[in-house]
């Protein structure tokens, strides 16, 4: 094992050096203030021996004055430490502490000088023991600033060694080498203590630095998350436009083309668009949840309908790749407490992950009872995950090396989203995998009571297309996207609705002036001309008092939409489901008009 690198005083930061200086200086102030007590004791001893104690009385008086001066100096030191940056405080006070330590050492040595050869052996020996004790104590307590201790120790020890022949005339040949060994030993002790203090300060600095780095990284991550969520929320209008148009166009094709052979494919395509819409809504919902804009909607959810929906979404992909896709339902028994949209998104992500990395064999989706909970599982016979990668597989943007070789289209976000959804729902999640043999991913959710209201991923029940009344009437559509206007035109025409589309207020008013009187008006909120869709809708309804109107928008948090809802206007969000639109038009359009065909 390699030894830890030795630290020096310069290796710690200015704040750490200043803290070390505080400890060493506190010891100096305490030691200088305490020494007059020993001076009084030794002076009295000299007096009791009938010897002249004037030298000790003078020494004691000098230390009393030094103690007062040092305490006043200490008050200035505290003020400077409070008001000056650590670097400036060090520049000013390190030299002062060095001088004070040196003078303190010479002051201790002075006791031996003033008594050498003038007092009994016992007196001199006790003085030497006390001097050694004081230096030994400071080897630990003044060692935070090692240079200060060394100045103090040398100033106290060397003069005493020099006067050893006079202080110990019969033993100085023995005392001198012992004193040298003792000085070396005390210096080693001080060096060890100094290293301990440096390591402690360094550890604290590293901890503070790590905490600061962690705080900064957390703030940056939270800022990035807020920016991402804010961008996604702000850009949702533009992102929803093509999905909105796609749904309308597919429904239009389905209405116009009755070829039996095409119906299954069209139905799967419609289901896929609906799934994309729901996934997109879930992603935006997740972003709003992370922003704290809405709570998680925990409710009773039936697993079997969701699982059937997800299997329908991926059946064609599995068939085209000759992957055996199977589902094991619970027989309508699996009811869990969850957020339906987050749960559905998690299921889709797990299925997509399984199919992406399964090149042969099959994928199984199952719902199993686990004690008092229900566990949703996805099994696959894919490439599996190495044991060392399993702890990181839920991290954003992480993909194992073999995953890149199989499919470079992923971004390592699918499983990260599953983990986030599970956390939001209070569910547990995990995996079991063997590299080269496949994987099993699972979500464990709390079981719900069978008496509670069930929910699927869609909260509203709408009348399916083709099962409602025959549509008649006229609709005015205002949207600045040509692709979306074409989709409205195609869909409404397939429903035998007379439709006129406009891109701006001027075009819409021109249509009214030309004699087109709509029964229903649908107006997009955000128009490229800078006009307010809500204000335009209000103006058009004033011109057409018999018409019904609704706002259509890809946004959720617009103040104009909130105002529209508060004033009782209908607000619909893109991508709009054709079934919901058909059901709405059945209520808005008159039923007593002759059909156009």
Coordinates of C-alpha atoms in Angstrom, one line a residue:
X1 CA 0.0 0.0 0.0
X2 CA 1.4 3.4 -1.0
X3 CA 1.9 5.9 1.8
X4 CA -0.2 9.0 1.7
X5 CA 1.8 11.9 0.3
X6 CA 3.3 14.2 3.0
X7 CA 1.6 17.6 3.3
X8 CA 3.2 20.9 4.0
X9 CA 1.8 24.1 5.4
X10 CA 1.6 25.5 1.9
X11 CA -0.5 22.6 0.6
X12 CA -3.6 23.8 2.5
X13 CA -5.6 26.8 1.5
X14 CA -5.4 30.2 3.0
X15 CA -8.5 29.6 5.2
X16 CA -7.0 26.4 6.5
X17 CA -3.6 28.1 7.2
X18 CA -5.5 30.8 9.1
X19 CA -7.3 28.2 11.2
X20 CA -3.9 26.5 12.0
X21 CA -2.5 29.9 12.9
X22 CA -5.5 30.5 15.3
X23 CA -4.6 27.3 17.2
X24 CA -0.9 28.0 17.5
X25 CA -1.5 31.6 18.5
X26 CA -4.1 30.6 21.1
X27 CA -1.5 28.3 22.7
X28 CA 1.1 31.1 22.8
X29 CA -1.3 33.5 24.5
X30 CA -2.3 30.9 27.1
X31 CA 1.3 29.8 27.8
X32 CA 2.6 33.3 28.2
X33 CA -0.2 34.2 30.6
X34 CA 0.3 31.1 32.7
X35 CA 4.1 31.3 33.3
X36 CA 4.1 34.1 36.0
X37 CA 2.6 31.5 38.4
X38 CA 5.7 29.3 38.1
X39 CA 7.8 32.4 38.5
X40 CA 6.2 33.2 41.9
X41 CA 6.7 29.6 43.1
X42 CA 10.3 29.4 42.1
X43 CA 11.0 32.9 43.5
X44 CA 9.5 32.0 46.8
X45 CA 11.6 28.8 46.8
X46 CA 14.7 30.8 46.3
X47 CA 13.7 33.2 49.1
X48 CA 13.1 30.2 51.5
X49 CA 16.6 28.9 50.8
X50 CA 18.0 32.3 51.8
X51 CA 19.1 33.1 48.3
X52 CA 18.5 36.4 46.5
X53 CA 15.3 36.0 44.4
X54 CA 15.5 39.4 42.7
X55 CA 16.3 37.8 39.3
X56 CA 13.1 35.6 39.5
X57 CA 11.0 38.6 40.7
X58 CA 12.2 40.6 37.7
X59 CA 11.5 37.6 35.3
X60 CA 8.0 37.2 36.8
X61 CA 7.3 40.9 36.4
X62 CA 8.5 40.8 32.8
X63 CA 6.1 37.9 32.0
X64 CA 3.2 39.7 33.7
X65 CA 3.8 42.7 31.4
X66 CA 4.2 40.4 28.4
X67 CA 0.9 38.6 29.2
X68 CA -0.9 42.0 29.3
X69 CA 0.7 43.0 26.0
X70 CA -0.1 39.7 24.3
X71 CA -3.7 39.8 25.4
X72 CA -4.1 43.3 23.9
X73 CA -2.3 42.0 20.8
X74 CA -4.8 39.1 20.8
X75 CA -7.7 41.5 20.7
X76 CA -6.3 43.1 17.6
X77 CA -5.6 39.7 16.1
X78 CA -9.3 38.7 16.5
X79 CA -10.5 42.0 14.9
X80 CA -8.1 41.4 11.9
X81 CA -9.3 37.8 11.5
X82 CA -12.9 39.0 11.5
X83 CA -12.4 41.8 8.9
X84 CA -9.5 40.7 6.8
X85 CA -9.4 38.0 4.1
X86 CA -7.4 35.0 5.2
X87 CA -4.5 35.8 2.9
X88 CA -4.0 39.3 4.3
X89 CA -4.4 38.1 7.9
X90 CA -1.6 35.5 7.3
X91 CA 0.7 38.1 5.7
X92 CA 0.3 40.3 8.7
X93 CA 0.3 37.9 11.6
X94 CA 2.5 35.0 10.7
X95 CA 5.7 37.1 11.2
X96 CA 4.2 38.4 14.5
X97 CA 3.5 34.9 15.7
X98 CA 7.0 33.8 14.8
X99 CA 8.6 36.7 16.8
X100 CA 6.3 36.0 19.7
X101 CA 7.2 32.3 19.8
X102 CA 10.9 33.1 19.6
X103 CA 10.7 35.6 22.4
X104 CA 8.6 33.2 24.5
X105 CA 11.4 30.6 24.0
X106 CA 14.1 33.0 25.1
X107 CA 12.0 33.9 28.1
X108 CA 11.8 30.3 29.2
X109 CA 15.6 29.9 28.7
X110 CA 16.2 32.9 30.9
X111 CA 15.1 31.0 34.0
X112 CA 18.1 28.7 33.6
X113 CA 20.5 31.6 32.8
X114 CA 19.6 33.6 36.0
X115 CA 19.9 30.5 38.3
X116 CA 22.8 28.5 36.7
X117 CA 25.4 27.8 39.4
X118 CA 23.5 29.8 42.0
X119 CA 20.9 27.3 43.3
X120 CA 21.0 23.7 44.5
X121 CA 20.9 20.7 42.1
X122 CA 17.3 19.9 43.0
X123 CA 16.2 23.4 42.1
X124 CA 18.0 23.3 38.8
X125 CA 16.7 19.7 38.0
X126 CA 13.1 20.8 38.7
X127 CA 13.5 23.8 36.4
X128 CA 14.8 21.5 33.7
X129 CA 11.8 19.1 34.1
X130 CA 9.3 22.0 33.9
X131 CA 11.1 23.4 30.9
X132 CA 11.0 20.0 29.2
X133 CA 7.3 19.6 30.0
X134 CA 6.4 23.0 28.6
X135 CA 8.3 22.4 25.4
X136 CA 6.7 18.9 25.1
X137 CA 3.2 20.3 25.6
X138 CA 3.8 22.9 22.9
X139 CA 5.1 20.2 20.6
X140 CA 1.5 19.2 20.2
X141 CA -0.4 22.4 20.9
X142 CA 1.8 24.8 18.9
X143 CA 2.6 22.3 16.1
X144 CA -0.3 23.5 13.8
X145 CA 2.3 26.1 12.7
X146 CA 5.4 24.0 12.8
X147 CA 7.8 26.9 12.1
X148 CA 6.5 28.7 15.1
X149 CA 7.1 25.7 17.4
X150 CA 10.6 25.2 16.1
X151 CA 11.5 28.8 16.7
X152 CA 10.1 28.5 20.2
X153 CA 11.8 25.2 21.0
X154 CA 15.2 26.2 19.7
X155 CA 15.1 29.6 21.6
X156 CA 14.2 27.8 24.8
X157 CA 16.4 24.7 24.4
X158 CA 19.7 25.8 22.9
X159 CA 20.6 28.4 25.6
X160 CA 19.9 25.9 28.3
X161 CA 22.2 23.4 26.6
X162 CA 24.9 26.0 26.4
X163 CA 24.8 26.7 30.1
X164 CA 24.7 23.0 31.0
X165 CA 28.3 23.0 32.3
X166 CA 27.4 25.7 34.9
X167 CA 23.9 24.4 35.7
X168 CA 25.0 20.7 36.0
X169 CA 28.8 20.9 36.7
X170 CA 29.0 17.2 37.7
X171 CA 26.7 15.8 35.1
X172 CA 26.8 18.1 32.0
X173 CA 28.6 15.4 29.9
X174 CA 25.5 13.2 30.3
X175 CA 23.0 16.1 30.2
X176 CA 24.1 17.5 26.9
X177 CA 23.6 14.3 24.7
X178 CA 20.3 13.6 26.5
X179 CA 19.2 17.1 25.8
X180 CA 20.0 16.8 22.1
X181 CA 18.1 13.5 21.9
X182 CA 15.2 15.0 23.7
X183 CA 15.1 18.0 21.4
X184 CA 15.2 15.7 18.4
X185 CA 12.4 13.6 19.9
X186 CA 10.2 16.6 20.6
X187 CA 10.8 17.9 17.1
X188 CA 9.6 14.5 15.7
X189 CA 6.6 14.6 17.9
X190 CA 5.8 18.1 16.7
X191 CA 6.2 17.0 13.1
X192 CA 3.8 14.1 13.5
X193 CA 1.3 16.4 15.2
X194 CA 1.7 19.0 12.5
X195 CA 1.0 16.3 9.8
X196 CA -2.2 15.3 11.7
X197 CA -3.4 18.9 11.8
X198 CA -2.6 19.3 8.1
X199 CA -4.5 16.2 7.1
X200 CA -7.5 17.1 9.2
X201 CA -7.6 20.6 7.6
X202 CA -7.0 19.0 4.1
X203 CA -9.9 16.6 4.7
X204 CA -12.2 19.3 5.7
X205 CA -11.2 21.4 2.7
X206 CA -11.7 18.5 0.4
X207 CA -15.1 17.8 2.0
X208 CA -16.1 21.5 1.6
X209 CA -14.8 21.4 -2.0
X210 CA -16.7 18.2 -2.8
X211 CA -19.8 19.6 -1.2
X212 CA -19.4 22.8 -3.2
X213 CA -18.8 20.9 -6.4
X214 CA -21.8 18.7 -5.6
X215 CA -24.0 21.8 -4.9
X216 CA -22.8 23.5 -8.1
X217 CA -23.3 20.3 -10.1
X218 CA -26.8 19.9 -8.6
X219 CA -27.6 23.5 -9.4
X220 CA -26.3 23.1 -12.9
X221 CA -28.3 19.9 -13.4
X222 CA -31.4 21.5 -12.0
X223 CA -30.9 24.5 -14.2
X224 CA -30.4 22.2 -17.2
X225 CA -33.5 20.3 -16.3
X226 CA -35.6 23.4 -15.9
X227 CA -34.3 24.7 -19.2
X228 CA -35.1 21.4 -20.9
X229 CA -38.5 21.3 -19.4
X230 CA -39.2 24.9 -20.1
X231 CA -38.0 24.4 -23.7
X232 CA -40.2 21.4 -24.1
X233 CA -43.2 23.1 -22.7
X234 CA -42.6 26.2 -24.8
X235 CA -42.0 24.3 -27.9
X236 CA -44.9 21.9 -27.4
X237 CA -47.1 23.8 -29.9
X238 CA -44.6 23.3 -32.8
X239 CA -43.8 19.7 -31.7
X240 CA -47.5 18.8 -31.6
X241 CA -48.4 20.2 -35.1
X242 CA -47.2 17.3 -37.3
X243 CA -48.7 14.7 -34.9
X244 CA -51.9 16.6 -34.9
X245 CA -52.0 16.7 -38.7
X246 CA -50.9 13.0 -39.0
X247 CA -53.9 11.8 -36.9
X248 CA -56.4 13.8 -39.0
X249 CA -54.9 12.6 -42.3
X250 CA -54.9 8.9 -41.3
X251 CA -58.5 9.2 -40.2
X252 CA -59.3 10.8 -43.6
X253 CA -57.6 8.0 -45.5
X254 CA -59.4 5.4 -43.5
X255 CA -62.8 7.1 -44.2
X256 CA -62.1 7.4 -47.9
X257 CA -60.4 4.0 -48.6
X258 CA -62.7 1.0 -47.7
X259 CA -60.4 -1.7 -49.1
X260 CA -60.7 -4.6 -46.6
X261 CA -57.1 -5.6 -47.0
X262 CA -55.9 -2.2 -45.9
X263 CA -58.1 -1.9 -42.8
X264 CA -55.9 -3.8 -40.4
X265 CA -52.8 -1.8 -41.4
X266 CA -54.7 1.5 -41.2
X267 CA -56.1 0.4 -37.8
X268 CA -52.6 -0.3 -36.5
X269 CA -51.4 3.0 -38.0
X270 CA -54.2 4.8 -36.2
X271 CA -53.3 3.0 -33.0
X272 CA -49.6 3.9 -33.4
X273 CA -50.5 7.6 -33.9
X274 CA -52.7 7.5 -30.8
X275 CA -49.8 5.9 -28.9
X276 CA -47.4 8.5 -30.1
X277 CA -49.8 11.2 -29.0
X278 CA -50.1 9.6 -25.6
X279 CA -46.4 9.2 -25.2
X280 CA -45.9 12.8 -26.2
X281 CA -48.5 13.9 -23.7
X282 CA -46.8 11.8 -21.1
X283 CA -43.4 13.3 -21.8
X284 CA -44.8 16.8 -21.5
X285 CA -46.7 15.8 -18.3
X286 CA -43.4 14.4 -16.9
X287 CA -41.7 17.7 -17.7
X288 CA -44.4 19.7 -16.0
X289 CA -44.2 17.3 -12.9
X290 CA -40.4 17.9 -12.7
X291 CA -41.0 21.6 -12.9
X292 CA -43.5 21.2 -10.1
X293 CA -46.3 22.4 -12.3
X294 CA -48.8 19.6 -11.6
X295 CA -49.1 16.7 -9.2
X296 CA -48.9 13.0 -10.1
X297 CA -52.4 11.7 -10.6
X298 CA -52.5 8.5 -8.6
X299 CA -55.6 6.4 -9.2
X300 CA -56.8 2.8 -9.7
X301 CA -55.5 1.5 -13.0
X302 CA -56.3 -1.9 -14.7
X303 CA -53.1 -3.4 -16.1
X304 CA -54.7 -5.8 -18.7
X305 CA -56.1 -3.0 -21.0
X306 CA -52.8 -1.1 -20.9
X307 CA -50.9 -4.3 -21.7
X308 CA -53.2 -5.1 -24.7
X309 CA -52.7 -1.5 -25.9
X310 CA -48.9 -1.8 -25.7
X311 CA -48.9 -5.2 -27.5
X312 CA -51.0 -3.7 -30.3
X313 CA -48.5 -0.9 -30.7
X314 CA -45.5 -3.3 -31.1
X315 CA -47.1 -6.4 -32.7
X316 CA -46.3 -5.3 -36.3
X317 CA -42.7 -4.5 -35.5
X318 CA -42.2 -7.9 -33.8
X319 CA -43.9 -9.7 -36.7
X320 CA -41.7 -8.0 -39.3
X321 CA -38.6 -9.0 -37.4
X322 CA -39.8 -12.6 -36.7
X323 CA -39.8 -12.0 -32.9
X324 CA -42.4 -14.0 -30.9
X325 CA -44.3 -11.4 -29.0
X326 CA -46.5 -12.8 -26.2
X327 CA -48.6 -11.4 -23.4
X328 CA -49.7 -13.1 -20.2
X329 CA -52.7 -11.2 -18.7
X330 CA -54.1 -11.4 -15.2
X331 CA -57.6 -12.2 -16.2
X332 CA -58.7 -8.6 -15.4
X333 CA -57.6 -9.1 -11.8
X334 CA -54.6 -6.8 -11.8
X335 CA -55.6 -3.4 -10.4
X336 CA -52.9 -1.1 -9.2
X337 CA -52.5 2.3 -7.7
X338 CA -50.5 4.4 -10.2
X339 CA -50.5 7.3 -12.6
X340 CA -52.0 5.8 -15.8
X341 CA -50.0 8.0 -18.2
X342 CA -46.7 7.4 -16.4
X343 CA -47.3 3.7 -16.1
X344 CA -48.2 3.4 -19.8
X345 CA -45.1 5.3 -20.8
X346 CA -43.0 3.0 -18.6
X347 CA -44.5 -0.1 -20.2
X348 CA -43.8 1.3 -23.7
X349 CA -40.2 2.1 -22.9
X350 CA -39.6 -1.3 -21.4
X351 CA -41.2 -3.0 -24.5
X352 CA -39.2 -0.8 -26.9
X353 CA -36.0 -1.6 -25.0
X354 CA -36.7 -5.4 -25.1
X355 CA -37.4 -5.4 -28.8
X356 CA -34.5 -3.2 -29.7
X357 CA -31.9 -5.5 -28.2
X358 CA -33.6 -8.9 -29.1
X359 CA -32.4 -10.2 -32.4
X360 CA -34.0 -13.6 -32.3
X361 CA -36.3 -15.5 -29.9
X362 CA -39.1 -13.7 -28.2
X363 CA -40.4 -11.1 -25.8
X364 CA -43.0 -11.8 -23.1
X365 CA -45.0 -9.2 -21.2
X366 CA -46.7 -10.4 -18.1
X367 CA -48.6 -9.3 -15.0
X368 CA -47.9 -11.4 -11.9
X369 CA -49.0 -11.3 -8.3
X370 CA -46.2 -10.7 -5.8
X371 CA -47.6 -10.9 -2.3
X372 CA -49.9 -7.9 -1.9
X373 CA -48.5 -6.2 -5.0
X374 CA -48.7 -6.6 -8.7
X375 CA -45.6 -6.9 -10.8
X376 CA -45.4 -5.9 -14.5
X377 CA -42.6 -7.8 -16.2
X378 CA -41.0 -7.7 -19.6
X379 CA -38.8 -10.8 -20.5
X380 CA -36.6 -11.0 -23.6
X381 CA -34.1 -13.4 -25.1
X382 CA -31.8 -10.5 -26.2
X383 CA -28.2 -9.7 -25.6
X384 CA -28.5 -9.2 -21.9
X385 CA -26.6 -6.8 -19.7
X386 CA -23.2 -7.4 -18.1
X387 CA -23.2 -7.4 -14.3
X388 CA -20.9 -4.4 -14.1
X389 CA -23.3 -2.4 -16.2
X390 CA -26.5 -3.3 -14.4
X391 CA -26.0 -0.6 -11.7
X392 CA -25.7 2.1 -14.4
X393 CA -28.3 1.0 -16.9
X394 CA -30.9 3.4 -15.5
X395 CA -28.6 6.4 -15.7
X396 CA -29.5 9.0 -18.4
X397 CA -27.5 8.5 -21.7
X398 CA -25.8 5.3 -20.5
X399 CA -25.7 2.5 -23.0
X400 CA -23.6 -0.7 -22.8
X401 CA -21.0 -1.1 -25.5
X402 CA -22.8 -4.1 -27.1
X403 CA -25.9 -2.0 -27.3
X404 CA -24.2 0.5 -29.7
X405 CA -23.1 -2.4 -31.9
X406 CA -26.7 -3.6 -32.2
X407 CA -28.6 -0.3 -32.6
X408 CA -27.0 3.2 -32.6
X409 CA -30.4 5.0 -32.8
X410 CA -31.0 5.0 -29.0
X411 CA -29.9 7.7 -26.6
X412 CA -30.0 5.8 -23.3
X413 CA -33.0 7.7 -22.1
X414 CA -35.8 5.0 -22.1
X415 CA -34.8 3.2 -18.9
X416 CA -33.9 6.5 -17.2
X417 CA -37.5 7.6 -17.9
X418 CA -38.8 4.3 -16.5
X419 CA -36.8 4.9 -13.3
X420 CA -38.1 8.5 -13.0
X421 CA -41.7 7.4 -13.5
X422 CA -41.3 4.7 -10.9
X423 CA -40.0 7.2 -8.4
X424 CA -42.8 9.6 -9.1
X425 CA -45.4 6.8 -8.6
X426 CA -43.7 5.4 -5.5
X427 CA -43.2 2.1 -7.3
X428 CA -40.1 -0.1 -7.2
X429 CA -38.3 -1.3 -10.3
X430 CA -35.4 -3.5 -11.2
X431 CA -33.9 -6.1 -13.5
X432 CA -32.3 -9.6 -13.7
X433 CA -30.0 -10.2 -16.7
X434 CA -27.3 -12.6 -17.9
X435 CA -25.1 -11.3 -20.7
X436 CA -25.9 -13.2 -23.9
X437 CA -29.1 -14.9 -22.4
X438 CA -31.6 -12.1 -22.1
X439 CA -33.1 -9.9 -19.4
X440 CA -36.2 -9.4 -17.2
X441 CA -37.2 -5.9 -16.3
X442 CA -40.0 -5.3 -13.8
X443 CA -42.1 -2.7 -12.1
X444 CA -43.8 -3.5 -8.8
X445 CA -46.9 -1.5 -7.9
X446 CA -49.2 -1.5 -5.0
X447 CA -52.5 -3.4 -5.5
X448 CA -55.7 -1.4 -5.5
X449 CA -59.0 -2.5 -4.2
X450 CA -61.4 -4.0 -6.7
X451 CA -64.2 -1.6 -5.6
X452 CA -62.2 1.5 -6.5
X453 CA -62.9 3.3 -9.9
X454 CA -60.8 1.8 -12.6
X455 CA -58.9 3.9 -15.2
X456 CA -56.9 3.4 -18.3
X457 CA -54.4 5.7 -19.8
X458 CA -57.2 7.8 -21.4
X459 CA -59.5 9.5 -18.9
X460 CA -62.3 10.4 -21.2
X461 CA -64.6 8.0 -23.0
X462 CA -65.5 9.2 -26.4
X463 CA -67.9 8.1 -29.1
X464 CA -65.9 6.2 -31.8
X465 CA -65.9 7.4 -35.3
X466 CA -68.6 6.0 -37.4
X467 CA -70.8 5.2 -34.4
X468 CA -72.4 8.6 -34.0
X469 CA -74.7 10.7 -35.9
X470 CA -74.2 11.8 -39.6
X471 CA -72.4 15.1 -39.6
X472 CA -73.7 18.1 -41.5
X473 CA -72.9 21.8 -41.4
X474 CA -70.0 24.2 -41.9
X475 CA -66.8 24.7 -40.0
X476 CA -64.3 27.5 -40.1
X477 CA -60.7 26.6 -39.3
X478 CA -58.0 29.2 -38.5
X479 CA -54.5 27.8 -38.3
X480 CA -51.2 29.3 -39.7
X481 CA -49.7 25.9 -40.6
X482 CA -50.6 24.8 -44.2
X483 CA -50.0 21.1 -43.3
X484 CA -52.5 21.4 -40.5
X485 CA -55.1 23.2 -42.6
X486 CA -54.8 20.5 -45.3
X487 CA -55.4 17.8 -42.6
X488 CA -58.5 19.7 -41.3
X489 CA -59.8 20.0 -44.8
X490 CA -59.2 16.3 -45.6
X491 CA -60.8 15.0 -42.4
X492 CA -63.8 17.2 -42.2
X493 CA -64.6 16.7 -45.9
X494 CA -64.4 12.9 -45.3
X495 CA -67.1 13.5 -42.7
X496 CA -69.3 15.4 -45.2
X497 CA -68.7 18.7 -43.4
X498 CA -68.3 21.8 -45.5
X499 CA -65.0 23.4 -44.4
X500 CA -63.2 26.6 -45.0
X501 CA -59.7 27.3 -43.7
X502 CA -57.8 30.6 -43.0
X503 CA -54.3 31.4 -41.9
X504 CA -55.0 34.8 -40.3
X505 CA -57.7 37.2 -39.1
X506 CA -57.9 39.0 -42.5
X507 CA -58.5 35.7 -44.4
X508 CA -61.1 34.5 -41.9
X509 CA -63.0 37.8 -42.1
X510 CA -62.8 37.8 -45.8
X511 CA -64.5 34.3 -45.9
X512 CA -67.3 35.7 -43.7
X513 CA -67.6 38.7 -46.1
X514 CA -67.8 36.3 -49.0
X515 CA -70.9 34.6 -47.4
X516 CA -69.5 31.6 -45.6
X517 CA -71.4 31.4 -42.3
X518 CA -70.0 28.6 -40.1
X519 CA -71.8 26.6 -37.5
X520 CA -68.5 25.9 -35.6
X521 CA -65.3 27.8 -35.5
X522 CA -62.0 26.3 -34.4
X523 CA -59.1 28.8 -33.9
X524 CA -55.5 28.1 -33.1
X525 CA -54.1 30.1 -30.3
X526 CA -50.6 30.9 -31.7
X527 CA -50.7 32.6 -35.1
X528 CA -47.6 33.7 -37.0
X529 CA -49.1 37.1 -37.7
X530 CA -48.8 37.8 -34.0
X531 CA -52.5 37.9 -33.6
X532 CA -54.1 36.5 -30.5
X533 CA -56.2 33.4 -31.4
X534 CA -58.5 34.0 -28.4
X535 CA -59.2 37.6 -29.4
X536 CA -59.8 36.5 -33.0
X537 CA -62.2 33.8 -31.9
X538 CA -64.2 36.3 -29.9
X539 CA -64.4 38.7 -32.9
X540 CA -65.5 35.9 -35.2
X541 CA -68.2 34.8 -32.7
X542 CA -69.5 38.3 -32.5
X543 CA -69.9 38.2 -36.3
X544 CA -71.5 34.8 -36.2
X545 CA -73.7 34.7 -33.0
X546 CA -75.3 31.4 -33.9
X547 CA -71.9 29.6 -34.2
X548 CA -70.1 27.6 -31.6
X549 CA -66.4 28.1 -31.1
X550 CA -63.4 26.4 -29.5
X551 CA -59.7 27.2 -29.0
X552 CA -57.2 24.7 -30.3
X553 CA -53.6 24.9 -29.0
X554 CA -50.5 22.9 -28.4
X555 CA -49.7 24.8 -25.3
X556 CA -50.9 24.1 -21.7
X557 CA -49.8 27.1 -19.6
X558 CA -50.8 30.0 -21.8
X559 CA -52.5 32.9 -19.9
X560 CA -54.8 33.4 -22.9
X561 CA -56.0 29.8 -22.7
X562 CA -56.5 30.1 -18.9
X563 CA -58.6 33.2 -19.6
X564 CA -60.6 31.5 -22.3
X565 CA -61.5 28.6 -19.9
X566 CA -62.4 31.0 -17.1
X567 CA -64.8 32.8 -19.5
X568 CA -66.4 29.5 -20.5
X569 CA -64.9 28.9 -23.9
X570 CA -64.0 25.3 -24.9
X571 CA -60.3 24.7 -25.1
X572 CA -58.9 21.7 -26.9
X573 CA -55.3 20.6 -27.0
X574 CA -53.2 19.3 -29.9
X575 CA -52.9 16.5 -31.0
X576 CA -56.6 16.3 -31.1
X577 CA -58.1 12.8 -31.3
X578 CA -60.3 12.4 -34.3
X579 CA -62.8 10.4 -32.3
X580 CA -63.1 13.2 -29.7
X581 CA -63.5 15.7 -32.5
X582 CA -66.2 13.6 -34.2
X583 CA -68.1 13.3 -30.9
X584 CA -67.8 17.1 -30.3
X585 CA -69.0 17.9 -33.8
X586 CA -72.0 15.7 -33.3
X587 CA -73.0 18.1 -30.5
X588 CA -72.0 21.4 -32.2
X589 CA -73.3 21.0 -35.7
X590 CA -76.9 21.1 -36.6
X591 CA -78.6 17.7 -37.4
X592 CA -81.4 19.1 -39.5
X593 CA -79.4 20.2 -42.5
X594 CA -79.5 18.2 -45.8
X595 CA -76.3 16.4 -46.5
X596 CA -74.0 17.7 -49.1
X597 CA -73.8 14.3 -50.8

